[in-house]
Tab-separated table of C-alpha atoms in Angstrom:
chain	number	residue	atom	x	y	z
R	1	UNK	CA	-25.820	-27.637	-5.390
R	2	UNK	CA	-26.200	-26.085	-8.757
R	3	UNK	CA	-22.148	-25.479	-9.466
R	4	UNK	CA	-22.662	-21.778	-11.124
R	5	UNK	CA	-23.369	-19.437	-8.124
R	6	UNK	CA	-24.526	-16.808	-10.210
R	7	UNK	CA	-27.566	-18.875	-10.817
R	8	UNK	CA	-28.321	-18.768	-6.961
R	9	UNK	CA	-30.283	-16.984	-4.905
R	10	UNK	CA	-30.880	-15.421	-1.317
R	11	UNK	CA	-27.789	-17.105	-0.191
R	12	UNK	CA	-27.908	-16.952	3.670
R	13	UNK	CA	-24.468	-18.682	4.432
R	14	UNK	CA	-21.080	-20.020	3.378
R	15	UNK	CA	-21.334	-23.379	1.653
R	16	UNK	CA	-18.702	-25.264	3.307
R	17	UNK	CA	-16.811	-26.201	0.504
R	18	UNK	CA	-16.043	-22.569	-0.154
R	19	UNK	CA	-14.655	-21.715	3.560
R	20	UNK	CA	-10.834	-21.880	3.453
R	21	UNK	CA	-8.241	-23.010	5.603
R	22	UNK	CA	-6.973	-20.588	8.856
R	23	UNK	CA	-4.085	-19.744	7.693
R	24	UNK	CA	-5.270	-19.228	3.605
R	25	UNK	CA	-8.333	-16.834	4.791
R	26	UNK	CA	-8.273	-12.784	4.270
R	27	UNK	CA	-9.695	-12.625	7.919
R	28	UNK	CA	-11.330	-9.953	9.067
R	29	UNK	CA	-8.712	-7.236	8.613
R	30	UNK	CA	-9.116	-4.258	6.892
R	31	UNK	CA	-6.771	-3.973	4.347
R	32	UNK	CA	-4.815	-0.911	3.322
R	33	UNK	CA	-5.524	0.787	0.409
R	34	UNK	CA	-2.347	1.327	-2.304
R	35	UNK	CA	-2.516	5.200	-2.302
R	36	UNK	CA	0.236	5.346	-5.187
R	37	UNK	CA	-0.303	3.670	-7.604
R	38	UNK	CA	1.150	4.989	-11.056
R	39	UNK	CA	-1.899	6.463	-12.776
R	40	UNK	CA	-0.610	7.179	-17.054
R	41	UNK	CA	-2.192	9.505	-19.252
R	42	UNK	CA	-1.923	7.853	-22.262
R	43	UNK	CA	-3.337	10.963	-24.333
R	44	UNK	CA	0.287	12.603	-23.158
R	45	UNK	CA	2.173	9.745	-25.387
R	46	UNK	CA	1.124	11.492	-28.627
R	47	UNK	CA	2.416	14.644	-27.750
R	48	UNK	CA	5.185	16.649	-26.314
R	49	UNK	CA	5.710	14.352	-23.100
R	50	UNK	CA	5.480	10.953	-24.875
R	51	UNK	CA	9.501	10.114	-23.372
R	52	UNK	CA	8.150	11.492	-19.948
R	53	UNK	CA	4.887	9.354	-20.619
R	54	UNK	CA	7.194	5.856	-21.706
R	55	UNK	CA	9.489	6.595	-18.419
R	56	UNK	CA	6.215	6.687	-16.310
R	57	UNK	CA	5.424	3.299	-17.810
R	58	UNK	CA	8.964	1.830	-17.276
R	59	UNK	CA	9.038	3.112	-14.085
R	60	UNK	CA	5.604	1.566	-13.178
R	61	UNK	CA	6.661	-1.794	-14.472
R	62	UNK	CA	9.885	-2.145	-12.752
R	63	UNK	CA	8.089	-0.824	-9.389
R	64	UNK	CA	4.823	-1.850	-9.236
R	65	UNK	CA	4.451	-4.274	-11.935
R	66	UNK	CA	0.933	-2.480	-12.949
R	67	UNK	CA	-0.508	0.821	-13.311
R	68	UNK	CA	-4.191	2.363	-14.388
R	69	UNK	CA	-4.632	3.974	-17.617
R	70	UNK	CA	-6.845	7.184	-18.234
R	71	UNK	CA	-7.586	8.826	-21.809
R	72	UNK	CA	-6.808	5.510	-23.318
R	73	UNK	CA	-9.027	5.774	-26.298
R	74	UNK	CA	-11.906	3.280	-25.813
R	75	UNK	CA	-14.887	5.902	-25.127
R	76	UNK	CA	-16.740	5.820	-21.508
R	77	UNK	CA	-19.993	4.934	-23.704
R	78	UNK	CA	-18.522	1.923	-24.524
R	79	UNK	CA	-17.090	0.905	-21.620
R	80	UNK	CA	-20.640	1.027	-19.964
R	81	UNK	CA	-21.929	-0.785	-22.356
R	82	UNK	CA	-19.767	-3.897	-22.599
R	83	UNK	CA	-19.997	-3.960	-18.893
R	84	UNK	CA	-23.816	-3.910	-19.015
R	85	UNK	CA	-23.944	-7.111	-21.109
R	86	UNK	CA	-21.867	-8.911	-19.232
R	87	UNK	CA	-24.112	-8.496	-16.442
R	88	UNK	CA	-27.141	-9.199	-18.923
R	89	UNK	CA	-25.211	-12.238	-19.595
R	90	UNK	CA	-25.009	-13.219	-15.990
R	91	UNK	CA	-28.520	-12.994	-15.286
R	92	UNK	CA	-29.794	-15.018	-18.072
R	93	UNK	CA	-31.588	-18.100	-16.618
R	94	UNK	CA	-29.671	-20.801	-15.822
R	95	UNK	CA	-29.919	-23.605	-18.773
R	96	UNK	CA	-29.124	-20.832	-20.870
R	97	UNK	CA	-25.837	-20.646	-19.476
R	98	UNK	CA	-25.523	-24.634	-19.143
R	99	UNK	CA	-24.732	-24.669	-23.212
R	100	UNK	CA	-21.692	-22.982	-22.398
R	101	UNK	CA	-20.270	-24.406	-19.177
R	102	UNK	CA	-17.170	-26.248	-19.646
R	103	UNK	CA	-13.446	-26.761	-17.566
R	104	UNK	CA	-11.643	-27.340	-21.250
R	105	UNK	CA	-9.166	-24.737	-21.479
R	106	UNK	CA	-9.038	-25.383	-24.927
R	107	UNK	CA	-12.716	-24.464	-26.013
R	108	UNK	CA	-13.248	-21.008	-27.795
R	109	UNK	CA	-15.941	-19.622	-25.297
R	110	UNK	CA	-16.850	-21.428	-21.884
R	111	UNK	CA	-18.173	-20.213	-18.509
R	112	UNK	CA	-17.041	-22.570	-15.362
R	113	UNK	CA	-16.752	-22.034	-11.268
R	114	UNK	CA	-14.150	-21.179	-9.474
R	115	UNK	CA	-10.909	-22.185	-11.291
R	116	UNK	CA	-10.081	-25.070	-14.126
R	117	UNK	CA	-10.196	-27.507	-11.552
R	118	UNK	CA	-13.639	-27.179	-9.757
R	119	UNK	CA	-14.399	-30.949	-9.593
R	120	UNK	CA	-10.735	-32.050	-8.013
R	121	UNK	CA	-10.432	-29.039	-5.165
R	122	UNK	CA	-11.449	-29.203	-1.907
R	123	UNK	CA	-12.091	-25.130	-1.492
R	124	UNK	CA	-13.689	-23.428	-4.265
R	125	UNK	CA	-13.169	-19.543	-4.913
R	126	UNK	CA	-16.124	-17.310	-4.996
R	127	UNK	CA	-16.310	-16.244	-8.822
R	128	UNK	CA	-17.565	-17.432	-12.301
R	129	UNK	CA	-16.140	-16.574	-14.720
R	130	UNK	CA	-16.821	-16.526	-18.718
R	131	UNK	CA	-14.263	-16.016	-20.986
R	132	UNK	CA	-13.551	-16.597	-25.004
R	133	UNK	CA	-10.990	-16.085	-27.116
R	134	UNK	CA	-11.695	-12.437	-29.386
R	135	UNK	CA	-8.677	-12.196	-32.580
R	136	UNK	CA	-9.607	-12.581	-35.100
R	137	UNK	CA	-12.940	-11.808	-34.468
R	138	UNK	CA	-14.328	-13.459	-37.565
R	139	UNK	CA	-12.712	-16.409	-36.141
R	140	UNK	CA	-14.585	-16.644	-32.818
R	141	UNK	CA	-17.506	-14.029	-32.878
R	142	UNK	CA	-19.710	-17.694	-33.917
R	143	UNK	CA	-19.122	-18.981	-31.034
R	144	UNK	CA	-20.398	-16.153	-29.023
R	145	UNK	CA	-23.673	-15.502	-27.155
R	146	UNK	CA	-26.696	-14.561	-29.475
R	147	UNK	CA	-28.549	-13.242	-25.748
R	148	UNK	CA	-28.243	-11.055	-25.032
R	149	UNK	CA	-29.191	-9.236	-28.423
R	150	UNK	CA	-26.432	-6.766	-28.129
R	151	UNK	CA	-23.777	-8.985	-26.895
R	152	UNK	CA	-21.593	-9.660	-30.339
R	153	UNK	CA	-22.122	-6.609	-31.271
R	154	UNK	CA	-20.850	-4.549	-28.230
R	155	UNK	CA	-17.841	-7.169	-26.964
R	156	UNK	CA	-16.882	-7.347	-30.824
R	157	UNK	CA	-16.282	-3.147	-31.133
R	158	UNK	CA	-14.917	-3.617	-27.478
R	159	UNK	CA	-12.588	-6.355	-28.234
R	160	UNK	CA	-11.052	-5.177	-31.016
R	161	UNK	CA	-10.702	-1.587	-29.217
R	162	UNK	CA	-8.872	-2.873	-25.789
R	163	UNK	CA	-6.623	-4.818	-28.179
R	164	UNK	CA	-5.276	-1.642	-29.955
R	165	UNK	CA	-4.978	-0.293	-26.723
R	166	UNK	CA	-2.550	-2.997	-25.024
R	167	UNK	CA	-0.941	-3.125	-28.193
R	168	UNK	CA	-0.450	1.217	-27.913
R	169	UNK	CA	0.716	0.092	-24.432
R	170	UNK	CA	3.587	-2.710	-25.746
R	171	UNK	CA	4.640	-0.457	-28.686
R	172	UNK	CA	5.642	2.145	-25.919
R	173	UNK	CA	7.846	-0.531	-23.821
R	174	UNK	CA	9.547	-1.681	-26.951
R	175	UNK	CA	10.474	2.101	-27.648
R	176	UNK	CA	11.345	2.678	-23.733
R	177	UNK	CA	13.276	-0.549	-23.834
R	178	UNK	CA	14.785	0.484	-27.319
R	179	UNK	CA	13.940	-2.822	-28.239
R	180	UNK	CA	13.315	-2.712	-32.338
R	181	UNK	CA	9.869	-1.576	-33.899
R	182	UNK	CA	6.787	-4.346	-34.037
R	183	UNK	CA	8.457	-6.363	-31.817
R	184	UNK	CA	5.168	-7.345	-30.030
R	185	UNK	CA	3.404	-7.685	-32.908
R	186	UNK	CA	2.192	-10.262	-34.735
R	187	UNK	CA	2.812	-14.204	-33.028
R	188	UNK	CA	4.055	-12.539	-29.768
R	189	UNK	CA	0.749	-11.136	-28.674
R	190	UNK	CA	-1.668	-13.514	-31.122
R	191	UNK	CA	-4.136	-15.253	-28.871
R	192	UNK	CA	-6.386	-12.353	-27.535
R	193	UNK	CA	-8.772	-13.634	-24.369
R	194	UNK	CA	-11.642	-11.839	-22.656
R	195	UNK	CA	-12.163	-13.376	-19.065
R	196	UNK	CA	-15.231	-11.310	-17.457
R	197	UNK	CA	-15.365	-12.436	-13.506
R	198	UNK	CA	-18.488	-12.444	-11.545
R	199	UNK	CA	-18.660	-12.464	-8.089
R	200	UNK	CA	-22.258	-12.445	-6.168
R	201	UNK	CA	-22.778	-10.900	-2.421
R	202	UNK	CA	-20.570	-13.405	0.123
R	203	UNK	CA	-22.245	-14.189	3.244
R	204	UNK	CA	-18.926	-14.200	5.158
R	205	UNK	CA	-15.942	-12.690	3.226
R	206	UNK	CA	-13.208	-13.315	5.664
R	207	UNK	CA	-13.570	-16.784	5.116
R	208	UNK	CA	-13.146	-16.897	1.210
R	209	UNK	CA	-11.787	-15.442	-1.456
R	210	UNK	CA	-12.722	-14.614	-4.908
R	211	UNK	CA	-9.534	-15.437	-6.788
R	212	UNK	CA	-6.753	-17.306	-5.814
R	213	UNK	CA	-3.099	-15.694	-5.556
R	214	UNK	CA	-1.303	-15.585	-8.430
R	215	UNK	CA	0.635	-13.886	-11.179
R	216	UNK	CA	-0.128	-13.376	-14.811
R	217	UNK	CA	1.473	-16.172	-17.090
R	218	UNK	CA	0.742	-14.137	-20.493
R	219	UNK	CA	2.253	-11.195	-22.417
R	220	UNK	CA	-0.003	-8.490	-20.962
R	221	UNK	CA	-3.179	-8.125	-19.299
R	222	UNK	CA	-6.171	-5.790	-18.908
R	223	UNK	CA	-8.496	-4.996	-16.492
R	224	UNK	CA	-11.769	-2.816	-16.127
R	225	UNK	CA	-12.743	-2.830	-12.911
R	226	UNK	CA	-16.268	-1.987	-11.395
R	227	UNK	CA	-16.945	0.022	-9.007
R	228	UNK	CA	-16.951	-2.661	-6.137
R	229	UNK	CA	-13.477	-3.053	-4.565
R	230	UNK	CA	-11.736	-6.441	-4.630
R	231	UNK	CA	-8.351	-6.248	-6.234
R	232	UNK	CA	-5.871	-6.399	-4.405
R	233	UNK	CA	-2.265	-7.042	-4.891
R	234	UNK	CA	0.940	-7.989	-2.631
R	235	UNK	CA	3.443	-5.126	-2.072
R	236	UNK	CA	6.020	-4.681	0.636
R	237	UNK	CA	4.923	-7.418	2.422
R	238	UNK	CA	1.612	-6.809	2.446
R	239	UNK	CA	-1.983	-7.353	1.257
R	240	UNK	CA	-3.064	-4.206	-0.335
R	241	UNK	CA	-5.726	-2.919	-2.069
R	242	UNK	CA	-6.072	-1.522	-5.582
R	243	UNK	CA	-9.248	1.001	-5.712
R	244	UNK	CA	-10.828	1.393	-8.842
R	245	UNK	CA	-10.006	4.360	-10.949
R	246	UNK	CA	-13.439	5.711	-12.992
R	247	UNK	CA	-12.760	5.312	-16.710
R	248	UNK	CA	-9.301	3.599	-16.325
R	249	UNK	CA	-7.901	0.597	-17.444
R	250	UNK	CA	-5.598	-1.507	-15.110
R	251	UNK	CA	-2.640	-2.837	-17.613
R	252	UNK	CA	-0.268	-5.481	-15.267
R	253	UNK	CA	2.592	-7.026	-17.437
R	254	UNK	CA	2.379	-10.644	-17.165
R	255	UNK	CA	5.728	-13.039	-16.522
R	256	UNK	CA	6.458	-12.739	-20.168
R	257	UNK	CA	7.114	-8.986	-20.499
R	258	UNK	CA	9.624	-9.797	-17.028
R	259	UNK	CA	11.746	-12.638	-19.472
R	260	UNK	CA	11.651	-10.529	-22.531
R	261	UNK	CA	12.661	-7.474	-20.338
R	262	UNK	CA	15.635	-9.712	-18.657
R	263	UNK	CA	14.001	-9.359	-15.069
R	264	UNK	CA	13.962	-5.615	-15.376
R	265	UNK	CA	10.416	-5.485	-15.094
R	266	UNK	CA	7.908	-7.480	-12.492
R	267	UNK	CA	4.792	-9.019	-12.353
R	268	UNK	CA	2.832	-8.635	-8.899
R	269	UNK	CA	1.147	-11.188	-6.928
R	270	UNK	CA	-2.816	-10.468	-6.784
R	271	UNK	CA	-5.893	-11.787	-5.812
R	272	UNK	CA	-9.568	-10.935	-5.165
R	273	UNK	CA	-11.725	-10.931	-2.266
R	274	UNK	CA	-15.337	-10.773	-1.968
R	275	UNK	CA	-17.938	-8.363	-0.823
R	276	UNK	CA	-20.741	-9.130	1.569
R	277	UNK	CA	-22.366	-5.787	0.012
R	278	UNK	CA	-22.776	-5.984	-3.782
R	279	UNK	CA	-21.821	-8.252	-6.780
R	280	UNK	CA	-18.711	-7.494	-8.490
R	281	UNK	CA	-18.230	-7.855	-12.188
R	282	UNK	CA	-15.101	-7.528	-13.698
R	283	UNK	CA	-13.812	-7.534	-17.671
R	284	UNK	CA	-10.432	-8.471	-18.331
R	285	UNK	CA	-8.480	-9.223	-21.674
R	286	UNK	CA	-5.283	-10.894	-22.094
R	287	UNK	CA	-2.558	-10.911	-25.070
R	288	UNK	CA	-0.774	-14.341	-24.897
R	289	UNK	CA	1.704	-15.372	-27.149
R	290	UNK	CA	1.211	-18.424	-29.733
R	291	UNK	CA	2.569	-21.828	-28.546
R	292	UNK	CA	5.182	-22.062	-30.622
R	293	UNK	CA	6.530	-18.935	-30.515
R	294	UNK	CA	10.346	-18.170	-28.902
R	295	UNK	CA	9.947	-16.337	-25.818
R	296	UNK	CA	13.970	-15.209	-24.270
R	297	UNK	CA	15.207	-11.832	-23.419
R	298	UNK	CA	15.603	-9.625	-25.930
R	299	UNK	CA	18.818	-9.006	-27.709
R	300	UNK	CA	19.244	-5.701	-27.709
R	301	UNK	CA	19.348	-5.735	-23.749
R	302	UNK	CA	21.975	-7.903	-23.305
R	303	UNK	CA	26.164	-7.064	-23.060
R	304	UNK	CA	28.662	-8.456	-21.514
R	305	UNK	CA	27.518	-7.096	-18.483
R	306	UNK	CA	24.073	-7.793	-18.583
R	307	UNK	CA	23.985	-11.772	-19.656
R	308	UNK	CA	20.661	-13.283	-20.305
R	309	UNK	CA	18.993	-14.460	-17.038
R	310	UNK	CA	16.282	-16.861	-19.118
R	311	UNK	CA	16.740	-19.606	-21.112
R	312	UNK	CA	14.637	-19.059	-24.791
R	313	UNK	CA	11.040	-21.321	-24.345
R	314	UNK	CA	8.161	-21.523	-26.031
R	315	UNK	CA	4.994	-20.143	-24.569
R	316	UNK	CA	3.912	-23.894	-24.677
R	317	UNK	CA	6.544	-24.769	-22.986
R	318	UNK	CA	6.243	-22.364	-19.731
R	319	UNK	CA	2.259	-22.608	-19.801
R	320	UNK	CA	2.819	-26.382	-19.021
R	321	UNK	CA	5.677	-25.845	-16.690
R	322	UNK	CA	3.890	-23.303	-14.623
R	323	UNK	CA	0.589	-24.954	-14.668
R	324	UNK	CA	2.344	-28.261	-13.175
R	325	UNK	CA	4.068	-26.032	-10.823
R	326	UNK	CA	0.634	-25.099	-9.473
R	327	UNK	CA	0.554	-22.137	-10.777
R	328	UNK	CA	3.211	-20.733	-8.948
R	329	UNK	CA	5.280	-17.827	-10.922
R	330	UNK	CA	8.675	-17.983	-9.244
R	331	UNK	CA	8.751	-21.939	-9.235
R	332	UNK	CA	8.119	-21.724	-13.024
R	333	UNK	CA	10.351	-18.931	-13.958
R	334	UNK	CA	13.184	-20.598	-11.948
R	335	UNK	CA	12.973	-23.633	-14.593
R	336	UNK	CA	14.034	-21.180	-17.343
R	337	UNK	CA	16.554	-19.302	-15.758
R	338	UNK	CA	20.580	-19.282	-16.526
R	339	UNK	CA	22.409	-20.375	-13.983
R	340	UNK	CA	25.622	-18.597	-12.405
R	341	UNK	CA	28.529	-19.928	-14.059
């Protein structure tokens, strides 16, 4: 079977290999829709209520662990666009696609199956998913798409756009957290990735899933959603799900921002499920530290009566750890932390 399911058609059933185990499947359930989730005009930020505007942000990130976004800057027109040449990209024929297929994490623009790991599992996930690295642009755009004839055009003006956006987003925590100036710049938030997910029509949705459970290993992330439901994260004990907002932006601080805030903020579990209905294609972007770089609480957080709960890694360091750890946060971040004395 051709391993890129959004080169297949008038699929009439679940291939086995993608039905999960009993007690790993969404069922049949309908799940609950979150009906509160922190929605932050970011237009408010330049104004009068920008400390009202930061607390909303705190707030959401110690809380939730995400929120949506509206008047963030990057222009409906553009948003629309990027989104249609995504799914221009998905549609081009198939040994088009082949010169970019690849499970090395460490090639500058790949599309793959299911998850790194598609020839080892024994259940796939429902998705493909494309994704190349974006800053510098001049460093990457080469390795881009030519087809469709709009596509470095439109994801290069969109890439560089959602990055000053997250980076708006991280110079309000530093001022909420009254950690110093620029302290997300540069190294810290480096490696910029777009990962655009594509999920066709599922025969059987209660069987599969889209995207496995997990939480966000980088800095920040970034998602525009479509307007096919799918998202949904794990709160109060439960599966719910995250409707999409029109024009918003979905910002979920990964593990990172939870170390450098000394556990004040959190990073929610999530995952995807499919639609029997309509294909779903989703654009995310993710700031991720460089390798090297020293990740650890920062400074101006800690007293004597609030000690640091993480040990200082590098990014390398916890991408490997949490990666071996199967990708599980809290088994990861429990490597790095300080134990009681």
């Amino acid at each position: 079977m051709e391993i890129l399911m959004s080169n297949w058609t008038d699929v009439q059933s679940l291939p086995k290999s993608y039905v999960f185990p009993p007690d790993r499947r969404p069922g049949e359930n309908v799940f609950p829709v979150c009906k509160n989730v922190p929605v932050i005009d970011l237009e408010k930020a330049e104004g009068l209520d920008r400390v009202e505007t930061i607390q909303q942000i705190l707030n959401a990130s110690q809380e939730f662990g995400f929120f949506q976004v509206i008047n963030h800057g990057v222009s409906e027109s553009l948003m629309d666009d990027t989104m249609s040449v995504f799914k221009e990209f998905y549609g081009m024929p198939a040994e088009y696609k082949a010169g970019f297929y690849s499970n090395d994490i460490n090639k500058s623009c790949r599309i793959y199956s299911s998850t790194l790991n598609y020839n080892a599992e024994e259940v796939h996930y429902w998705r493909d998913n494309f994704t190349h690295r974006c800053h510098p642009i001049e460093d990457h755009i080469q390795h881009w798409p030519e087809r469709p004839a709009r596509y470095r055009e439109i994801v290069g003006i969109y890439s560089v756009e959602v990055r000053k956006f997250l980076l708006r987003i991280l110079n309000l925590i530093s001022e909420g957290l009254g950690v110093e100036p620029g302290y997300f710049d540069g190294d810290i938030s480096k490696t910029q990735l777009l990962s655009v997910n594509h999920h066709i029509p599922c025969p059987d949705p209660s069987l599969t899933l889209g995207m496995p459970e997990h939480c966000d290993p980088n800095l920040i992330s970034m998602l525009q959603q479509c307007s096919v439901p799918g998202l949904q994260v794990f709160l109060e004990g439960k599966w719910m799900g995250v409707e999409p907002l029109p024009n918003a932006f979905l910002v979920i601080p990964g593990l990172q921002l939870k170390v450098i805030s000394n556990g004040i903020f959190t990073s929610p579990i999530h995952r995807v499920v499919t639609s029997s209905d309509e294909a779903r294609t989703t654009i995310g972007s993710f700031l991720i530290p460089s390798h090297d770089i020293l990740i650890e609480p920062a400074k101006s957080l800690l007293d004597a009566g609030h000690p640091p709960d993480y040990k200082a890694f590098t990014y390398k360091e916890f991408f490997s750890t949490f990666t071996a750890k199967n990708c599980d946060a809290e088994v990861a971040l429990e490597f790095f932390k300080n134990k009681p004395k």
